[in-house]
């Protein structure tokens, strides 16, 4: 089913008032007869011919929060979504933060990796290597 513009809907209602059938209007405008009947009924009941599309659910973040989210991400590129959410004080889940980043063209982010070796690990590895190279260790 194709979308109709406000101008087309007005033309459709005017044509129907001049006596053109709903079946003819459906063919002429390339929409279903049910859609034609909907616009005629809405006009007859005094309703607007504008589309009444509303969001199924409210947006989790305001435009200001989205702007702050993008700014924060540009300054802290490898922050996790949990860190971003906490830093900005957002009242939404981590997945929502990721979705808003994706909608704004920010993809494939990964948090900065934590170093795997502690100082103790480094010392033990060096000790093992020293023993192995001097021949006293078992390899």
Short mmCIF file of N, CA and C in Angstrom, two decimals:
data_model
loop_
_atom_site.label_atom_id
_atom_site.label_comp_id
_atom_site.label_asym_id
_atom_site.label_seq_id
_atom_site.Cartn_x
_atom_site.Cartn_y
_atom_site.Cartn_z
N UNK A 1 0.85 -1.16 0.00
CA UNK A 1 0.00 0.00 0.00
C UNK A 1 0.90 1.23 0.00
N UNK A 2 0.62 2.16 -0.87
CA UNK A 2 1.45 3.36 -0.95
C UNK A 2 0.93 4.44 -0.01
N UNK A 3 1.79 5.36 0.32
CA UNK A 3 1.42 6.48 1.18
C UNK A 3 0.80 7.59 0.34
N UNK A 4 -0.11 8.31 0.91
CA UNK A 4 -0.71 9.45 0.22
C UNK A 4 -0.29 10.73 0.93
N UNK A 5 -0.17 11.78 0.16
CA UNK A 5 0.17 13.07 0.75
C UNK A 5 -1.12 13.75 1.21
N UNK A 6 -0.97 14.79 1.99
CA UNK A 6 -2.13 15.54 2.47
C UNK A 6 -2.91 16.09 1.27
N UNK A 7 -2.20 16.57 0.28
CA UNK A 7 -2.84 17.12 -0.93
C UNK A 7 -3.67 16.03 -1.63
N UNK A 8 -3.11 14.84 -1.75
CA UNK A 8 -3.83 13.74 -2.40
C UNK A 8 -5.07 13.34 -1.60
N UNK A 9 -4.95 13.36 -0.28
CA UNK A 9 -6.12 13.00 0.54
C UNK A 9 -7.23 14.02 0.38
N UNK A 10 -6.86 15.30 0.29
CA UNK A 10 -7.88 16.34 0.06
C UNK A 10 -8.54 16.14 -1.31
N UNK A 11 -7.73 15.84 -2.32
CA UNK A 11 -8.28 15.60 -3.66
C UNK A 11 -9.22 14.39 -3.63
N UNK A 12 -8.84 13.37 -2.89
CA UNK A 12 -9.64 12.15 -2.78
C UNK A 12 -11.01 12.46 -2.17
N UNK A 13 -11.02 13.22 -1.08
CA UNK A 13 -12.28 13.58 -0.41
C UNK A 13 -13.14 14.44 -1.32
N UNK A 14 -12.54 15.42 -1.99
CA UNK A 14 -13.29 16.29 -2.92
C UNK A 14 -13.90 15.48 -4.05
N UNK A 15 -13.14 14.54 -4.59
CA UNK A 15 -13.66 13.71 -5.68
C UNK A 15 -14.83 12.86 -5.19
N UNK A 16 -14.73 12.34 -4.00
CA UNK A 16 -15.82 11.53 -3.45
C UNK A 16 -17.07 12.38 -3.25
N UNK A 17 -16.89 13.63 -2.81
CA UNK A 17 -18.03 14.53 -2.64
C UNK A 17 -18.69 14.87 -3.97
N UNK A 18 -17.93 14.79 -5.06
CA UNK A 18 -18.48 15.03 -6.40
C UNK A 18 -19.13 13.77 -6.96
N UNK A 19 -19.07 12.64 -6.21
CA UNK A 19 -19.77 11.44 -6.63
C UNK A 19 -18.91 10.31 -7.16
N UNK A 20 -17.61 10.44 -7.11
CA UNK A 20 -16.74 9.35 -7.58
C UNK A 20 -16.76 8.24 -6.52
N UNK A 21 -16.86 6.99 -6.97
CA UNK A 21 -16.95 5.86 -6.03
C UNK A 21 -15.61 5.58 -5.36
N UNK A 22 -15.70 4.91 -4.22
CA UNK A 22 -14.48 4.58 -3.48
C UNK A 22 -13.60 3.61 -4.27
N UNK A 23 -14.22 2.71 -5.03
CA UNK A 23 -13.44 1.76 -5.84
C UNK A 23 -12.64 2.49 -6.91
N UNK A 24 -13.28 3.46 -7.57
CA UNK A 24 -12.58 4.24 -8.60
C UNK A 24 -11.45 5.06 -7.98
N UNK A 25 -11.71 5.65 -6.82
CA UNK A 25 -10.68 6.44 -6.15
C UNK A 25 -9.50 5.58 -5.73
N UNK A 26 -9.78 4.36 -5.28
CA UNK A 26 -8.71 3.45 -4.87
C UNK A 26 -7.78 3.16 -6.05
N UNK A 27 -8.37 2.90 -7.20
CA UNK A 27 -7.56 2.63 -8.40
C UNK A 27 -6.81 3.88 -8.82
N UNK A 28 -7.49 5.01 -8.83
CA UNK A 28 -6.89 6.27 -9.28
C UNK A 28 -5.70 6.68 -8.40
N UNK A 29 -5.81 6.49 -7.09
CA UNK A 29 -4.75 6.93 -6.18
C UNK A 29 -3.78 5.80 -5.82
N UNK A 30 -4.06 4.59 -6.28
CA UNK A 30 -3.14 3.48 -6.03
C UNK A 30 -3.12 3.02 -4.58
N UNK A 31 -4.27 3.10 -3.92
CA UNK A 31 -4.36 2.65 -2.53
C UNK A 31 -5.55 1.71 -2.42
N UNK A 32 -5.70 1.08 -1.27
CA UNK A 32 -6.81 0.14 -1.09
C UNK A 32 -8.12 0.90 -0.90
N UNK A 33 -9.20 0.23 -1.20
CA UNK A 33 -10.52 0.83 -1.03
C UNK A 33 -10.77 1.10 0.45
N UNK A 34 -10.25 0.24 1.29
CA UNK A 34 -10.39 0.43 2.74
C UNK A 34 -9.71 1.73 3.17
N UNK A 35 -8.57 2.02 2.59
CA UNK A 35 -7.85 3.25 2.91
C UNK A 35 -8.66 4.47 2.46
N UNK A 36 -9.26 4.39 1.29
CA UNK A 36 -10.11 5.47 0.79
C UNK A 36 -11.26 5.71 1.77
N UNK A 37 -11.89 4.63 2.19
CA UNK A 37 -13.01 4.74 3.12
C UNK A 37 -12.57 5.35 4.45
N UNK A 38 -11.37 5.03 4.89
CA UNK A 38 -10.85 5.58 6.14
C UNK A 38 -10.76 7.10 6.06
N UNK A 39 -10.19 7.62 4.96
CA UNK A 39 -10.00 9.07 4.83
C UNK A 39 -11.34 9.79 4.68
N UNK A 40 -12.26 9.18 3.96
CA UNK A 40 -13.59 9.78 3.79
C UNK A 40 -14.32 9.83 5.14
N UNK A 41 -14.26 8.74 5.88
CA UNK A 41 -14.91 8.68 7.20
C UNK A 41 -14.29 9.71 8.14
N UNK A 42 -12.97 9.80 8.14
CA UNK A 42 -12.30 10.75 9.02
C UNK A 42 -12.72 12.18 8.68
N UNK A 43 -12.82 12.49 7.37
CA UNK A 43 -13.23 13.83 6.95
C UNK A 43 -14.68 14.10 7.37
N UNK A 44 -15.54 13.12 7.17
CA UNK A 44 -16.96 13.26 7.50
C UNK A 44 -17.16 13.51 8.99
N UNK A 45 -16.34 12.89 9.82
CA UNK A 45 -16.46 13.05 11.27
C UNK A 45 -15.74 14.29 11.78
N UNK A 46 -15.26 15.10 10.86
CA UNK A 46 -14.61 16.36 11.24
C UNK A 46 -13.17 16.21 11.65
N UNK A 47 -12.60 15.06 11.39
CA UNK A 47 -11.20 14.83 11.76
C UNK A 47 -10.25 15.41 10.73
N UNK A 48 -9.01 15.46 11.11
CA UNK A 48 -7.97 15.99 10.24
C UNK A 48 -7.57 14.94 9.21
N UNK A 49 -7.15 15.40 8.06
CA UNK A 49 -6.65 14.49 7.04
C UNK A 49 -5.15 14.27 7.18
N UNK A 50 -4.56 14.90 8.19
CA UNK A 50 -3.14 14.65 8.48
C UNK A 50 -3.00 13.24 9.02
N UNK A 51 -1.85 12.65 8.78
CA UNK A 51 -1.61 11.33 9.37
C UNK A 51 -1.45 11.53 10.86
N UNK A 52 -1.90 10.58 11.61
CA UNK A 52 -1.82 10.70 13.06
C UNK A 52 -0.81 9.71 13.62
N UNK A 53 0.32 9.64 12.96
CA UNK A 53 1.34 8.71 13.42
C UNK A 53 1.93 9.22 14.73
N UNK A 54 1.87 8.38 15.68
CA UNK A 54 2.51 8.68 16.95
C UNK A 54 3.44 7.51 17.26
N UNK A 55 4.40 7.76 18.08
CA UNK A 55 5.33 6.69 18.44
C UNK A 55 4.60 5.68 19.31
N UNK A 56 4.96 4.42 19.13
CA UNK A 56 4.36 3.37 19.93
C UNK A 56 4.76 3.50 21.39
N UNK A 57 5.95 4.01 21.62
CA UNK A 57 6.40 4.21 22.99
C UNK A 57 7.23 5.50 23.03
N UNK A 58 7.33 6.06 24.21
CA UNK A 58 8.07 7.31 24.32
C UNK A 58 9.56 7.04 24.14
N UNK A 59 10.26 8.05 23.73
CA UNK A 59 11.70 7.93 23.54
C UNK A 59 12.39 7.89 24.89
N UNK A 60 13.36 7.02 25.02
CA UNK A 60 14.06 6.86 26.29
C UNK A 60 14.96 8.04 26.60
N UNK A 61 15.52 8.66 25.55
CA UNK A 61 16.44 9.78 25.75
C UNK A 61 15.93 11.01 25.03
N UNK A 62 16.05 12.14 25.69
CA UNK A 62 15.67 13.41 25.06
C UNK A 62 16.73 13.80 24.03
N UNK A 63 16.41 14.76 23.19
CA UNK A 63 17.38 15.22 22.19
C UNK A 63 18.63 15.76 22.87
N UNK A 64 18.45 16.43 24.00
CA UNK A 64 19.59 16.97 24.74
C UNK A 64 20.48 15.83 25.25
N UNK A 65 19.86 14.77 25.76
CA UNK A 65 20.65 13.62 26.23
C UNK A 65 21.36 12.92 25.09
N UNK A 66 20.73 12.84 23.92
CA UNK A 66 21.38 12.23 22.76
C UNK A 66 22.60 13.06 22.36
N UNK A 67 22.44 14.39 22.37
CA UNK A 67 23.57 15.27 22.04
C UNK A 67 24.71 15.07 23.04
N UNK A 68 24.36 15.01 24.34
CA UNK A 68 25.38 14.78 25.38
C UNK A 68 26.05 13.42 25.19
N UNK A 69 25.28 12.42 24.82
CA UNK A 69 25.80 11.07 24.60
C UNK A 69 26.84 11.07 23.49
N UNK A 70 26.53 11.74 22.39
CA UNK A 70 27.45 11.80 21.25
C UNK A 70 28.71 12.58 21.62
N UNK A 71 28.53 13.69 22.31
CA UNK A 71 29.69 14.48 22.75
C UNK A 71 30.59 13.67 23.68
N UNK A 72 29.98 12.99 24.63
CA UNK A 72 30.75 12.18 25.58
C UNK A 72 31.52 11.10 24.84
N UNK A 73 30.85 10.45 23.88
CA UNK A 73 31.51 9.39 23.13
C UNK A 73 32.69 9.91 22.31
N UNK A 74 32.57 11.13 21.78
CA UNK A 74 33.68 11.68 20.99
C UNK A 74 34.90 11.97 21.87
N UNK A 75 34.67 12.26 23.15
CA UNK A 75 35.78 12.54 24.06
C UNK A 75 36.31 11.27 24.74
N UNK A 76 35.46 10.27 24.89
CA UNK A 76 35.83 9.02 25.56
C UNK A 76 35.46 7.86 24.65
N UNK A 77 36.20 7.69 23.59
CA UNK A 77 35.83 6.77 22.51
C UNK A 77 35.71 5.31 22.94
N UNK A 78 36.45 4.90 23.93
CA UNK A 78 36.44 3.48 24.27
C UNK A 78 35.76 3.18 25.60
N UNK A 79 34.92 4.09 26.05
CA UNK A 79 34.17 3.85 27.28
C UNK A 79 33.07 2.83 27.01
N UNK A 80 32.80 2.00 27.97
CA UNK A 80 31.73 1.02 27.82
C UNK A 80 30.38 1.73 27.93
N UNK A 81 29.34 1.06 27.46
CA UNK A 81 28.01 1.67 27.53
C UNK A 81 27.58 1.86 28.98
N UNK A 82 27.99 0.96 29.86
CA UNK A 82 27.66 1.10 31.29
C UNK A 82 28.33 2.35 31.87
N UNK A 83 29.57 2.59 31.48
CA UNK A 83 30.30 3.77 31.96
C UNK A 83 29.66 5.04 31.43
N UNK A 84 29.30 5.03 30.16
CA UNK A 84 28.66 6.21 29.54
C UNK A 84 27.35 6.51 30.27
N UNK A 85 26.57 5.47 30.46
CA UNK A 85 25.27 5.64 31.13
C UNK A 85 25.44 6.22 32.53
N UNK A 86 26.39 5.69 33.28
CA UNK A 86 26.62 6.17 34.64
C UNK A 86 27.17 7.60 34.64
N UNK A 87 28.09 7.90 33.74
CA UNK A 87 28.71 9.23 33.70
C UNK A 87 27.70 10.32 33.35
N UNK A 88 26.77 10.00 32.46
CA UNK A 88 25.78 10.99 32.04
C UNK A 88 24.52 10.95 32.91
N UNK A 89 24.43 9.98 33.81
CA UNK A 89 23.26 9.88 34.68
C UNK A 89 22.00 9.53 33.91
N UNK A 90 22.12 8.68 32.90
CA UNK A 90 20.97 8.31 32.07
C UNK A 90 20.16 7.22 32.77
N UNK A 91 18.85 7.33 32.67
CA UNK A 91 17.96 6.36 33.29
C UNK A 91 17.44 5.40 32.22
N UNK A 92 18.35 4.60 31.68
CA UNK A 92 17.99 3.63 30.65
C UNK A 92 18.98 2.47 30.73
N UNK A 93 18.73 1.42 29.98
CA UNK A 93 19.64 0.27 30.03
C UNK A 93 20.82 0.47 29.07
N UNK A 94 21.83 -0.38 29.22
CA UNK A 94 23.04 -0.28 28.40
C UNK A 94 22.71 -0.47 26.92
N UNK A 95 21.78 -1.36 26.63
CA UNK A 95 21.42 -1.63 25.23
C UNK A 95 20.81 -0.39 24.58
N UNK A 96 20.06 0.40 25.34
CA UNK A 96 19.48 1.64 24.82
C UNK A 96 20.58 2.61 24.44
N UNK A 97 21.60 2.72 25.28
CA UNK A 97 22.74 3.59 24.98
C UNK A 97 23.40 3.13 23.67
N UNK A 98 23.62 1.82 23.54
CA UNK A 98 24.23 1.28 22.32
C UNK A 98 23.35 1.55 21.11
N UNK A 99 22.04 1.40 21.25
CA UNK A 99 21.12 1.65 20.13
C UNK A 99 21.19 3.10 19.66
N UNK A 100 21.23 4.04 20.60
CA UNK A 100 21.31 5.45 20.22
C UNK A 100 22.65 5.76 19.55
N UNK A 101 23.72 5.14 20.02
CA UNK A 101 25.02 5.33 19.36
C UNK A 101 24.96 4.80 17.93
N UNK A 102 24.36 3.64 17.74
CA UNK A 102 24.25 3.05 16.40
C UNK A 102 23.41 3.92 15.47
N UNK A 103 22.30 4.45 16.00
CA UNK A 103 21.44 5.32 15.18
C UNK A 103 22.18 6.56 14.71
N UNK A 104 23.18 6.96 15.47
CA UNK A 104 23.95 8.16 15.13
C UNK A 104 25.27 7.82 14.46
N UNK A 105 25.36 6.62 13.89
CA UNK A 105 26.52 6.24 13.08
C UNK A 105 27.76 5.85 13.86
N UNK A 106 27.62 5.52 15.12
CA UNK A 106 28.78 5.13 15.92
C UNK A 106 28.69 3.62 16.13
N UNK A 107 29.56 2.88 15.43
CA UNK A 107 29.52 1.42 15.44
C UNK A 107 30.86 0.84 15.88
N UNK A 108 30.85 -0.43 16.17
CA UNK A 108 32.07 -1.20 16.46
C UNK A 108 32.93 -0.59 17.54
N UNK A 109 32.29 -0.11 18.56
CA UNK A 109 33.04 0.41 19.70
C UNK A 109 33.40 -0.77 20.59
N UNK A 110 34.56 -0.71 21.17
CA UNK A 110 34.90 -1.72 22.17
C UNK A 110 35.63 -1.02 23.30
N UNK A 111 35.34 -1.39 24.52
CA UNK A 111 36.00 -0.75 25.65
C UNK A 111 37.50 -0.99 25.61
N UNK A 112 38.26 -0.10 26.22
CA UNK A 112 39.70 -0.26 26.30
C UNK A 112 40.01 -1.53 27.07
N UNK A 113 40.98 -2.28 26.59
CA UNK A 113 41.34 -3.54 27.24
C UNK A 113 42.14 -3.27 28.50
N UNK A 114 41.87 -4.05 29.48
CA UNK A 114 42.63 -3.96 30.72
C UNK A 114 43.90 -4.79 30.54
N UNK A 115 45.01 -4.33 31.10
CA UNK A 115 46.23 -5.13 30.97
C UNK A 115 46.05 -6.47 31.66
N UNK A 116 46.52 -7.52 31.00
CA UNK A 116 46.34 -8.86 31.52
C UNK A 116 47.37 -9.22 32.59
N UNK A 117 48.52 -8.55 32.56
CA UNK A 117 49.60 -8.91 33.47
C UNK A 117 49.75 -7.91 34.60
N UNK A 118 49.78 -8.43 35.80
CA UNK A 118 50.09 -7.59 36.95
C UNK A 118 51.61 -7.57 37.10
N UNK A 119 52.10 -6.78 38.01
CA UNK A 119 53.55 -6.73 38.24
C UNK A 119 54.06 -8.10 38.69
N UNK A 120 53.27 -8.80 39.49
CA UNK A 120 53.67 -10.14 39.94
C UNK A 120 53.76 -11.10 38.76
N UNK A 121 52.80 -11.04 37.84
CA UNK A 121 52.84 -11.90 36.64
C UNK A 121 54.08 -11.61 35.82
N UNK A 122 54.40 -10.35 35.64
CA UNK A 122 55.57 -9.97 34.85
C UNK A 122 56.85 -10.53 35.48
N UNK A 123 56.96 -10.40 36.81
CA UNK A 123 58.15 -10.88 37.51
C UNK A 123 58.28 -12.40 37.36
N UNK A 124 57.17 -13.14 37.50
CA UNK A 124 57.20 -14.60 37.38
C UNK A 124 57.55 -15.04 35.96
N UNK A 125 57.02 -14.36 34.97
CA UNK A 125 57.33 -14.72 33.57
C UNK A 125 58.80 -14.49 33.26
N UNK A 126 59.32 -13.37 33.74
CA UNK A 126 60.74 -13.08 33.54
C UNK A 126 61.60 -14.12 34.24
N UNK A 127 61.21 -14.53 35.42
CA UNK A 127 61.94 -15.55 36.16
C UNK A 127 61.92 -16.87 35.39
N UNK A 128 60.75 -17.27 34.86
CA UNK A 128 60.63 -18.50 34.09
C UNK A 128 61.52 -18.44 32.85
N UNK A 129 61.49 -17.31 32.15
CA UNK A 129 62.30 -17.16 30.95
C UNK A 129 63.79 -17.24 31.28
N UNK A 130 64.19 -16.62 32.35
CA UNK A 130 65.59 -16.64 32.76
C UNK A 130 66.03 -18.07 33.08
N UNK A 131 65.21 -18.81 33.80
CA UNK A 131 65.54 -20.20 34.14
C UNK A 131 65.60 -21.06 32.88
N UNK A 132 64.70 -20.85 31.96
CA UNK A 132 64.65 -21.64 30.74
C UNK A 132 65.87 -21.38 29.86
N UNK A 133 66.24 -20.13 29.71
CA UNK A 133 67.38 -19.78 28.85
C UNK A 133 68.72 -20.20 29.46
N UNK A 134 68.83 -20.21 30.76
CA UNK A 134 70.10 -20.61 31.40
C UNK A 134 70.22 -22.11 31.51
N UNK A 135 69.17 -22.86 31.21
CA UNK A 135 69.23 -24.31 31.20
C UNK A 135 68.89 -24.96 32.51
N UNK A 136 68.58 -24.20 33.52
CA UNK A 136 68.24 -24.80 34.81
C UNK A 136 66.76 -25.14 34.91
N UNK A 137 65.96 -24.57 34.06
CA UNK A 137 64.53 -24.84 34.08
C UNK A 137 64.18 -25.98 33.15
N UNK A 138 63.02 -26.51 33.30
CA UNK A 138 62.56 -27.61 32.46
C UNK A 138 61.68 -27.04 31.37
N UNK A 139 61.94 -27.47 30.16
CA UNK A 139 61.14 -26.99 29.04
C UNK A 139 60.59 -28.12 28.24
#
